[in-house]
Amino acid sequence: MKPMNWLDQIKWDANGLVPVIAQERSSGDVVMFAWMNRAALARTQELGEAVYWSRSRARLWHKGEESGHTQTVHEMRLDCDNDVVLLKITQNGQSPGAPGIACHTGRHSCFYQRLEQDDWLAVEPVLKDPERIYK
């Protein structure tokens, strides 16, 4: 009997998607959250770089295709319920030694806002003006 395909072991949602967390391997920072479909996850495994499913564009999205801020994938993990994927990545696109930029706002992480009292405050700096990243 042939073993089950690794993609078949994932519990895809009704839209054929699975949530994905990208965590920087060196710092442990969670830099972004996105979605993948079967094709995106298979392509990520094949390339060794993150490829997501863009719900707004309704197409595969190779992270960094416009900005150059790609994600090298070192490890893929699946949670205990088989319905969330964790990618251990290196965030590329900045000069050596500088933190990579994962967020379209020009920040290292998409999780740059912290609740202070009753308001969300930006607590992480913009590393590069998005106007200079996206043409």
PDB file of N, CA and C in Angstrom, residues 19-102:
ATOM      1  N   PRO A  19      -4.068  27.978   7.149  1.00  0.00           N
ATOM      2  CA  PRO A  19      -3.330  29.126   7.673  1.00  0.00           C
ATOM      3  C   PRO A  19      -1.854  28.783   7.866  1.00  0.00           C
ATOM      4  N   VAL A  20      -1.015  29.779   7.607  1.00  0.00           N
ATOM      5  CA  VAL A  20       0.431  29.585   7.685  1.00  0.00           C
ATOM      6  C   VAL A  20       1.056  30.721   8.485  1.00  0.00           C
ATOM      7  N   ILE A  21       1.909  30.349   9.435  1.00  0.00           N
ATOM      8  CA  ILE A  21       2.660  31.307  10.237  1.00  0.00           C
ATOM      9  C   ILE A  21       4.108  31.252   9.767  1.00  0.00           C
ATOM     10  N   ALA A  22       4.687  32.411   9.483  1.00  0.00           N
ATOM     11  CA  ALA A  22       6.099  32.490   9.113  1.00  0.00           C
ATOM     12  C   ALA A  22       6.875  33.020  10.312  1.00  0.00           C
ATOM     13  N   GLN A  23       7.788  32.196  10.814  1.00  0.00           N
ATOM     14  CA  GLN A  23       8.593  32.540  11.984  1.00  0.00           C
ATOM     15  C   GLN A  23      10.059  32.584  11.571  1.00  0.00           C
ATOM     16  N   GLU A  24      10.709  33.686  11.893  1.00  0.00           N
ATOM     17  CA  GLU A  24      12.121  33.827  11.573  1.00  0.00           C
ATOM     18  C   GLU A  24      12.942  32.859  12.416  1.00  0.00           C
ATOM     19  N   ARG A  25      13.729  32.053  11.748  1.00  0.00           N
ATOM     20  CA  ARG A  25      14.501  31.011  12.436  1.00  0.00           C
ATOM     21  C   ARG A  25      15.510  31.598  13.415  1.00  0.00           C
ATOM     22  N   SER A  26      16.202  32.661  13.036  1.00  0.00           N
ATOM     23  CA  SER A  26      17.279  33.188  13.881  1.00  0.00           C
ATOM     24  C   SER A  26      16.772  33.901  15.130  1.00  0.00           C
ATOM     25  N   SER A  27      15.701  34.673  15.014  1.00  0.00           N
ATOM     26  CA  SER A  27      15.227  35.486  16.143  1.00  0.00           C
ATOM     27  C   SER A  27      14.029  34.884  16.867  1.00  0.00           C
ATOM     28  N   GLY A  28      13.292  33.993  16.184  1.00  0.00           N
ATOM     29  CA  GLY A  28      12.052  33.477  16.752  1.00  0.00           C
ATOM     30  C   GLY A  28      10.869  34.402  16.520  1.00  0.00           C
ATOM     31  N   ASP A  29      11.101  35.551  15.874  1.00  0.00           N
ATOM     32  CA  ASP A  29      10.013  36.499  15.604  1.00  0.00           C
ATOM     33  C   ASP A  29       9.000  35.894  14.647  1.00  0.00           C
ATOM     34  N   VAL A  30       7.719  36.065  14.960  1.00  0.00           N
ATOM     35  CA  VAL A  30       6.673  35.749  13.999  1.00  0.00           C
ATOM     36  C   VAL A  30       6.568  36.974  13.100  1.00  0.00           C
ATOM     37  N   VAL A  31       6.881  36.791  11.817  1.00  0.00           N
ATOM     38  CA  VAL A  31       6.931  37.951  10.926  1.00  0.00           C
ATOM     39  C   VAL A  31       5.667  38.120  10.094  1.00  0.00           C
ATOM     40  N   MET A  32       4.920  37.036   9.869  1.00  0.00           N
ATOM     41  CA  MET A  32       3.675  37.205   9.130  1.00  0.00           C
ATOM     42  C   MET A  32       2.774  35.979   9.233  1.00  0.00           C
ATOM     43  N   PHE A  33       1.543  36.195   8.831  1.00  0.00           N
ATOM     44  CA  PHE A  33       0.525  35.161   8.729  1.00  0.00           C
ATOM     45  C   PHE A  33      -0.043  35.255   7.318  1.00  0.00           C
ATOM     46  N   ALA A  34      -0.276  34.112   6.705  1.00  0.00           N
ATOM     47  CA  ALA A  34      -0.852  34.104   5.357  1.00  0.00           C
ATOM     48  C   ALA A  34      -1.590  32.789   5.149  1.00  0.00           C
ATOM     49  N   TRP A  35      -2.002  32.554   3.923  1.00  0.00           N
ATOM     50  CA  TRP A  35      -2.735  31.344   3.550  1.00  0.00           C
ATOM     51  C   TRP A  35      -1.995  30.618   2.447  1.00  0.00           C
ATOM     52  N   MET A  36      -2.161  29.307   2.406  1.00  0.00           N
ATOM     53  CA  MET A  36      -1.643  28.502   1.312  1.00  0.00           C
ATOM     54  C   MET A  36      -2.724  27.534   0.859  1.00  0.00           C
ATOM     55  N   ASN A  37      -2.713  27.255  -0.438  1.00  0.00           N
ATOM     56  CA  ASN A  37      -3.496  26.145  -0.948  1.00  0.00           C
ATOM     57  C   ASN A  37      -2.511  25.015  -1.261  1.00  0.00           C
ATOM     58  N   ARG A  38      -2.991  23.910  -1.800  1.00  0.00           N
ATOM     59  CA  ARG A  38      -2.116  22.765  -2.079  1.00  0.00           C
ATOM     60  C   ARG A  38      -0.966  23.156  -3.002  1.00  0.00           C
ATOM     61  N   ALA A  39      -1.286  23.907  -4.050  1.00  0.00           N
ATOM     62  CA  ALA A  39      -0.260  24.285  -5.020  1.00  0.00           C
ATOM     63  C   ALA A  39       0.813  25.163  -4.372  1.00  0.00           C
ATOM     64  N   ALA A  40       0.402  26.086  -3.515  1.00  0.00           N
ATOM     65  CA  ALA A  40       1.355  26.981  -2.847  1.00  0.00           C
ATOM     66  C   ALA A  40       2.277  26.198  -1.917  1.00  0.00           C
ATOM     67  N   LEU A  41       1.701  25.276  -1.156  1.00  0.00           N
ATOM     68  CA  LEU A  41       2.513  24.497  -0.220  1.00  0.00           C
ATOM     69  C   LEU A  41       3.467  23.567  -0.968  1.00  0.00           C
ATOM     70  N   ALA A  42       2.976  22.954  -2.032  1.00  0.00           N
ATOM     71  CA  ALA A  42       3.840  22.080  -2.838  1.00  0.00           C
ATOM     72  C   ALA A  42       4.971  22.883  -3.476  1.00  0.00           C
ATOM     73  N   ARG A  43       4.658  24.073  -3.986  1.00  0.00           N
ATOM     74  CA  ARG A  43       5.677  24.928  -4.620  1.00  0.00           C
ATOM     75  C   ARG A  43       6.694  25.410  -3.585  1.00  0.00           C
ATOM     76  N   THR A  44       6.231  25.721  -2.384  1.00  0.00           N
ATOM     77  CA  THR A  44       7.137  26.126  -1.299  1.00  0.00           C
ATOM     78  C   THR A  44       8.128  25.015  -1.002  1.00  0.00           C
ATOM     79  N   GLN A  45       7.635  23.800  -0.913  1.00  0.00           N
ATOM     80  CA  GLN A  45       8.503  22.653  -0.630  1.00  0.00           C
ATOM     81  C   GLN A  45       9.493  22.442  -1.782  1.00  0.00           C
ATOM     82  N   GLU A  46       9.032  22.624  -2.995  1.00  0.00           N
ATOM     83  CA  GLU A  46       9.871  22.432  -4.178  1.00  0.00           C
ATOM     84  C   GLU A  46      10.958  23.505  -4.301  1.00  0.00           C
ATOM     85  N   LEU A  47      10.583  24.773  -4.087  1.00  0.00           N
ATOM     86  CA  LEU A  47      11.516  25.891  -4.250  1.00  0.00           C
ATOM     87  C   LEU A  47      12.418  26.129  -3.047  1.00  0.00           C
ATOM     88  N   GLY A  48      11.911  25.821  -1.851  1.00  0.00           N
ATOM     89  CA  GLY A  48      12.637  26.196  -0.644  1.00  0.00           C
ATOM     90  C   GLY A  48      12.455  27.666  -0.316  1.00  0.00           C
ATOM     91  N   GLU A  49      11.474  28.305  -0.953  1.00  0.00           N
ATOM     92  CA  GLU A  49      11.085  29.691  -0.679  1.00  0.00           C
ATOM     93  C   GLU A  49       9.575  29.727  -0.534  1.00  0.00           C
ATOM     94  N   ALA A  50       9.090  30.658   0.307  1.00  0.00           N
ATOM     95  CA  ALA A  50       7.661  30.725   0.594  1.00  0.00           C
ATOM     96  C   ALA A  50       6.859  31.208  -0.607  1.00  0.00           C
ATOM     97  N   VAL A  51       5.814  30.443  -0.910  1.00  0.00           N
ATOM     98  CA  VAL A  51       4.826  30.799  -1.928  1.00  0.00           C
ATOM     99  C   VAL A  51       3.465  30.676  -1.249  1.00  0.00           C
ATOM    100  N   TYR A  52       2.712  31.760  -1.257  1.00  0.00           N
ATOM    101  CA  TYR A  52       1.429  31.789  -0.570  1.00  0.00           C
ATOM    102  C   TYR A  52       0.291  31.870  -1.584  1.00  0.00           C
ATOM    103  N   TRP A  53      -0.941  31.730  -1.080  1.00  0.00           N
ATOM    104  CA  TRP A  53      -2.118  31.981  -1.880  1.00  0.00           C
ATOM    105  C   TRP A  53      -2.632  33.359  -1.496  1.00  0.00           C
ATOM    106  N   SER A  54      -2.659  34.261  -2.454  1.00  0.00           N
ATOM    107  CA  SER A  54      -3.176  35.601  -2.206  1.00  0.00           C
ATOM    108  C   SER A  54      -4.683  35.586  -2.410  1.00  0.00           C
ATOM    109  N   ARG A  55      -5.422  35.776  -1.341  1.00  0.00           N
ATOM    110  CA  ARG A  55      -6.876  35.799  -1.456  1.00  0.00           C
ATOM    111  C   ARG A  55      -7.332  37.049  -2.194  1.00  0.00           C
ATOM    112  N   SER A  56      -6.651  38.187  -2.007  1.00  0.00           N
ATOM    113  CA  SER A  56      -7.061  39.420  -2.681  1.00  0.00           C
ATOM    114  C   SER A  56      -6.780  39.373  -4.184  1.00  0.00           C
ATOM    115  N   ARG A  57      -5.680  38.713  -4.571  1.00  0.00           N
ATOM    116  CA  ARG A  57      -5.331  38.616  -5.999  1.00  0.00           C
ATOM    117  C   ARG A  57      -5.869  37.341  -6.643  1.00  0.00           C
ATOM    118  N   ALA A  58      -6.324  36.402  -5.806  1.00  0.00           N
ATOM    119  CA  ALA A  58      -6.821  35.089  -6.264  1.00  0.00           C
ATOM    120  C   ALA A  58      -5.786  34.380  -7.136  1.00  0.00           C
ATOM    121  N   ARG A  59      -4.545  34.344  -6.630  1.00  0.00           N
ATOM    122  CA  ARG A  59      -3.476  33.654  -7.353  1.00  0.00           C
ATOM    123  C   ARG A  59      -2.332  33.332  -6.403  1.00  0.00           C
ATOM    124  N   LEU A  60      -1.428  32.444  -6.863  1.00  0.00           N
ATOM    125  CA  LEU A  60      -0.220  32.163  -6.089  1.00  0.00           C
ATOM    126  C   LEU A  60       0.610  33.436  -6.011  1.00  0.00           C
ATOM    127  N   TRP A  61       1.262  33.605  -4.867  1.00  0.00           N
ATOM    128  CA  TRP A  61       2.067  34.792  -4.616  1.00  0.00           C
ATOM    129  C   TRP A  61       3.394  34.332  -4.033  1.00  0.00           C
ATOM    130  N   HIS A  62       4.455  34.438  -4.835  1.00  0.00           N
ATOM    131  CA  HIS A  62       5.800  34.116  -4.364  1.00  0.00           C
ATOM    132  C   HIS A  62       6.266  35.304  -3.532  1.00  0.00           C
ATOM    133  N   LYS A  63       6.378  35.108  -2.231  1.00  0.00           N
ATOM    134  CA  LYS A  63       6.752  36.200  -1.316  1.00  0.00           C
ATOM    135  C   LYS A  63       8.023  36.863  -1.825  1.00  0.00           C
ATOM    136  N   GLY A  64       7.957  38.163  -2.015  1.00  0.00           N
ATOM    137  CA  GLY A  64       9.101  38.925  -2.489  1.00  0.00           C
ATOM    138  C   GLY A  64       9.141  39.099  -3.996  1.00  0.00           C
ATOM    139  N   GLU A  65       8.112  38.646  -4.698  1.00  0.00           N
ATOM    140  CA  GLU A  65       8.128  38.740  -6.163  1.00  0.00           C
ATOM    141  C   GLU A  65       8.216  40.182  -6.648  1.00  0.00           C
ATOM    142  N   GLU A  66       7.677  41.132  -5.892  1.00  0.00           N
ATOM    143  CA  GLU A  66       7.785  42.545  -6.258  1.00  0.00           C
ATOM    144  C   GLU A  66       8.862  43.255  -5.441  1.00  0.00           C
ATOM    145  N   SER A  67       8.929  42.954  -4.160  1.00  0.00           N
ATOM    146  CA  SER A  67       9.815  43.680  -3.248  1.00  0.00           C
ATOM    147  C   SER A  67      11.232  43.130  -3.198  1.00  0.00           C
ATOM    148  N   GLY A  68      11.398  41.867  -3.567  1.00  0.00           N
ATOM    149  CA  GLY A  68      12.693  41.211  -3.399  1.00  0.00           C
ATOM    150  C   GLY A  68      12.887  40.645  -2.009  1.00  0.00           C
ATOM    151  N   HIS A  69      11.914  40.815  -1.132  1.00  0.00           N
ATOM    152  CA  HIS A  69      11.994  40.347   0.254  1.00  0.00           C
ATOM    153  C   HIS A  69      11.468  38.914   0.353  1.00  0.00           C
ATOM    154  N   THR A  70      12.230  37.989  -0.195  1.00  0.00           N
ATOM    155  CA  THR A  70      11.836  36.583  -0.214  1.00  0.00           C
ATOM    156  C   THR A  70      12.033  35.951   1.157  1.00  0.00           C
ATOM    157  N   GLN A  71      11.465  34.758   1.301  1.00  0.00           N
ATOM    158  CA  GLN A  71      11.617  33.993   2.537  1.00  0.00           C
ATOM    159  C   GLN A  71      12.205  32.628   2.198  1.00  0.00           C
ATOM    160  N   THR A  72      13.411  32.361   2.689  1.00  0.00           N
ATOM    161  CA  THR A  72      14.010  31.044   2.555  1.00  0.00           C
ATOM    162  C   THR A  72      13.403  30.150   3.624  1.00  0.00           C
ATOM    163  N   VAL A  73      12.857  29.023   3.210  1.00  0.00           N
ATOM    164  CA  VAL A  73      12.195  28.104   4.141  1.00  0.00           C
ATOM    165  C   VAL A  73      13.176  27.016   4.547  1.00  0.00           C
ATOM    166  N   HIS A  74      13.442  26.928   5.853  1.00  0.00           N
ATOM    167  CA  HIS A  74      14.364  25.926   6.394  1.00  0.00           C
ATOM    168  C   HIS A  74      13.626  24.697   6.906  1.00  0.00           C
ATOM    169  N   GLU A  75      12.394  24.921   7.354  1.00  0.00           N
ATOM    170  CA  GLU A  75      11.639  23.831   7.973  1.00  0.00           C
ATOM    171  C   GLU A  75      10.151  24.144   7.857  1.00  0.00           C
ATOM    172  N   MET A  76       9.364  23.095   7.618  1.00  0.00           N
ATOM    173  CA  MET A  76       7.912  23.222   7.636  1.00  0.00           C
ATOM    174  C   MET A  76       7.389  22.296   8.724  1.00  0.00           C
ATOM    175  N   ARG A  77       6.492  22.832   9.556  1.00  0.00           N
ATOM    176  CA  ARG A  77       5.890  22.044  10.627  1.00  0.00           C
ATOM    177  C   ARG A  77       4.381  22.128  10.523  1.00  0.00           C
ATOM    178  N   LEU A  78       3.725  21.073  11.005  1.00  0.00           N
ATOM    179  CA  LEU A  78       2.280  20.995  11.012  1.00  0.00           C
ATOM    180  C   LEU A  78       1.826  20.827  12.455  1.00  0.00           C
ATOM    181  N   ASP A  79       0.799  21.572  12.858  1.00  0.00           N
ATOM    182  CA  ASP A  79       0.345  21.492  14.252  1.00  0.00           C
ATOM    183  C   ASP A  79      -0.372  20.170  14.526  1.00  0.00           C
ATOM    184  N   CYS A  80      -0.715  19.956  15.798  1.00  0.00           N
ATOM    185  CA  CYS A  80      -1.284  18.688  16.261  1.00  0.00           C
ATOM    186  C   CYS A  80      -2.636  18.363  15.645  1.00  0.00           C
ATOM    187  N   ASP A  81      -3.366  19.370  15.179  1.00  0.00           N
ATOM    188  CA  ASP A  81      -4.662  19.147  14.543  1.00  0.00           C
ATOM    189  C   ASP A  81      -4.549  19.067  13.022  1.00  0.00           C
ATOM    190  N   ASN A  82      -3.334  19.205  12.518  1.00  0.00           N
ATOM    191  CA  ASN A  82      -3.057  19.162  11.075  1.00  0.00           C
ATOM    192  C   ASN A  82      -3.768  20.272  10.299  1.00  0.00           C
ATOM    193  N   ASP A  83      -4.015  21.420  10.983  1.00  0.00           N
ATOM    194  CA  ASP A  83      -4.726  22.496  10.294  1.00  0.00           C
ATOM    195  C   ASP A  83      -4.044  23.860  10.350  1.00  0.00           C
ATOM    196  N   VAL A  84      -2.776  23.890  10.779  1.00  0.00           N
ATOM    197  CA  VAL A  84      -1.967  25.115  10.746  1.00  0.00           C
ATOM    198  C   VAL A  84      -0.532  24.723  10.410  1.00  0.00           C
ATOM    199  N   VAL A  85       0.053  25.458   9.474  1.00  0.00           N
ATOM    200  CA  VAL A  85       1.444  25.213   9.073  1.00  0.00           C
ATOM    201  C   VAL A  85       2.321  26.309   9.659  1.00  0.00           C
ATOM    202  N   LEU A  86       3.476  25.909  10.169  1.00  0.00           N
ATOM    203  CA  LEU A  86       4.489  26.839  10.655  1.00  0.00           C
ATOM    204  C   LEU A  86       5.707  26.712   9.750  1.00  0.00           C
ATOM    205  N   LEU A  87       6.138  27.839   9.204  1.00  0.00           N
ATOM    206  CA  LEU A  87       7.365  27.872   8.415  1.00  0.00           C
ATOM    207  C   LEU A  87       8.464  28.517   9.240  1.00  0.00           C
ATOM    208  N   LYS A  88       9.599  27.858   9.349  1.00  0.00           N
ATOM    209  CA  LYS A  88      10.787  28.461   9.957  1.00  0.00           C
ATOM    210  C   LYS A  88      11.579  29.021   8.786  1.00  0.00           C
ATOM    211  N   ILE A  89      11.724  30.338   8.757  1.00  0.00           N
ATOM    212  CA  ILE A  89      12.254  31.006   7.570  1.00  0.00           C
ATOM    213  C   ILE A  89      13.427  31.933   7.898  1.00  0.00           C
ATOM    214  N   THR A  90      14.143  32.321   6.868  1.00  0.00           N
ATOM    215  CA  THR A  90      15.037  33.474   6.916  1.00  0.00           C
ATOM    216  C   THR A  90      14.387  34.528   6.047  1.00  0.00           C
ATOM    217  N   GLN A  91      14.166  35.701   6.609  1.00  0.00           N
ATOM    218  CA  GLN A  91      13.567  36.803   5.866  1.00  0.00           C
ATOM    219  C   GLN A  91      14.672  37.522   5.117  1.00  0.00           C
ATOM    220  N   ASN A  92      14.622  37.503   3.811  1.00  0.00           N
ATOM    221  CA  ASN A  92      15.652  38.091   2.949  1.00  0.00           C
ATOM    222  C   ASN A  92      15.252  39.483   2.476  1.00  0.00           C
ATOM    223  N   GLY A  93      16.241  40.173   1.902  1.00  0.00           N
ATOM    224  CA  GLY A  93      15.934  41.424   1.223  1.00  0.00           C
ATOM    225  C   GLY A  93      16.553  42.663   1.801  1.00  0.00           C
ATOM    226  N   GLN A  94      17.197  42.570   2.926  1.00  0.00           N
ATOM    227  CA  GLN A  94      17.910  43.711   3.485  1.00  0.00           C
ATOM    228  C   GLN A  94      19.400  43.439   3.393  1.00  0.00           C
ATOM    229  N   SER A  95      20.187  44.415   3.719  1.00  0.00           N
ATOM    230  CA  SER A  95      21.630  44.222   3.708  1.00  0.00           C
ATOM    231  C   SER A  95      22.033  43.262   4.821  1.00  0.00           C
ATOM    232  N   PRO A  96      23.157  42.557   4.655  1.00  0.00           N
ATOM    233  CA  PRO A  96      23.601  41.592   5.674  1.00  0.00           C
ATOM    234  C   PRO A  96      23.671  42.226   7.064  1.00  0.00           C
ATOM    235  N   GLY A  97      23.140  41.516   8.044  1.00  0.00           N
ATOM    236  CA  GLY A  97      23.150  41.992   9.424  1.00  0.00           C
ATOM    237  C   GLY A  97      21.944  42.829   9.795  1.00  0.00           C
ATOM    238  N   ALA A  98      21.232  43.358   8.782  1.00  0.00           N
ATOM    239  CA  ALA A  98      20.039  44.161   9.051  1.00  0.00           C
ATOM    240  C   ALA A  98      18.821  43.238   9.082  1.00  0.00           C
ATOM    241  N   PRO A  99      17.822  43.588   9.876  1.00  0.00           N
ATOM    242  CA  PRO A  99      16.622  42.740   9.893  1.00  0.00           C
ATOM    243  C   PRO A  99      15.928  42.762   8.532  1.00  0.00           C
ATOM    244  N   GLY A 100      15.436  41.606   8.101  1.00  0.00           N
ATOM    245  CA  GLY A 100      14.694  41.526   6.857  1.00  0.00           C
ATOM    246  C   GLY A 100      13.342  42.203   6.994  1.00  0.00           C
ATOM    247  N   ILE A 101      12.744  42.504   5.857  1.00  0.00           N
ATOM    248  CA  ILE A 101      11.436  43.147   5.835  1.00  0.00           C
ATOM    249  C   ILE A 101      10.412  42.142   5.350  1.00  0.00           C
ATOM    250  N   ALA A 102       9.456  41.803   6.209  1.00  0.00           N
ATOM    251  CA  ALA A 102       8.385  40.881   5.837  1.00  0.00           C
ATOM    252  C   ALA A 102       7.103  41.620   5.490  1.00  0.00           C
TER     253      ALA A 102
END
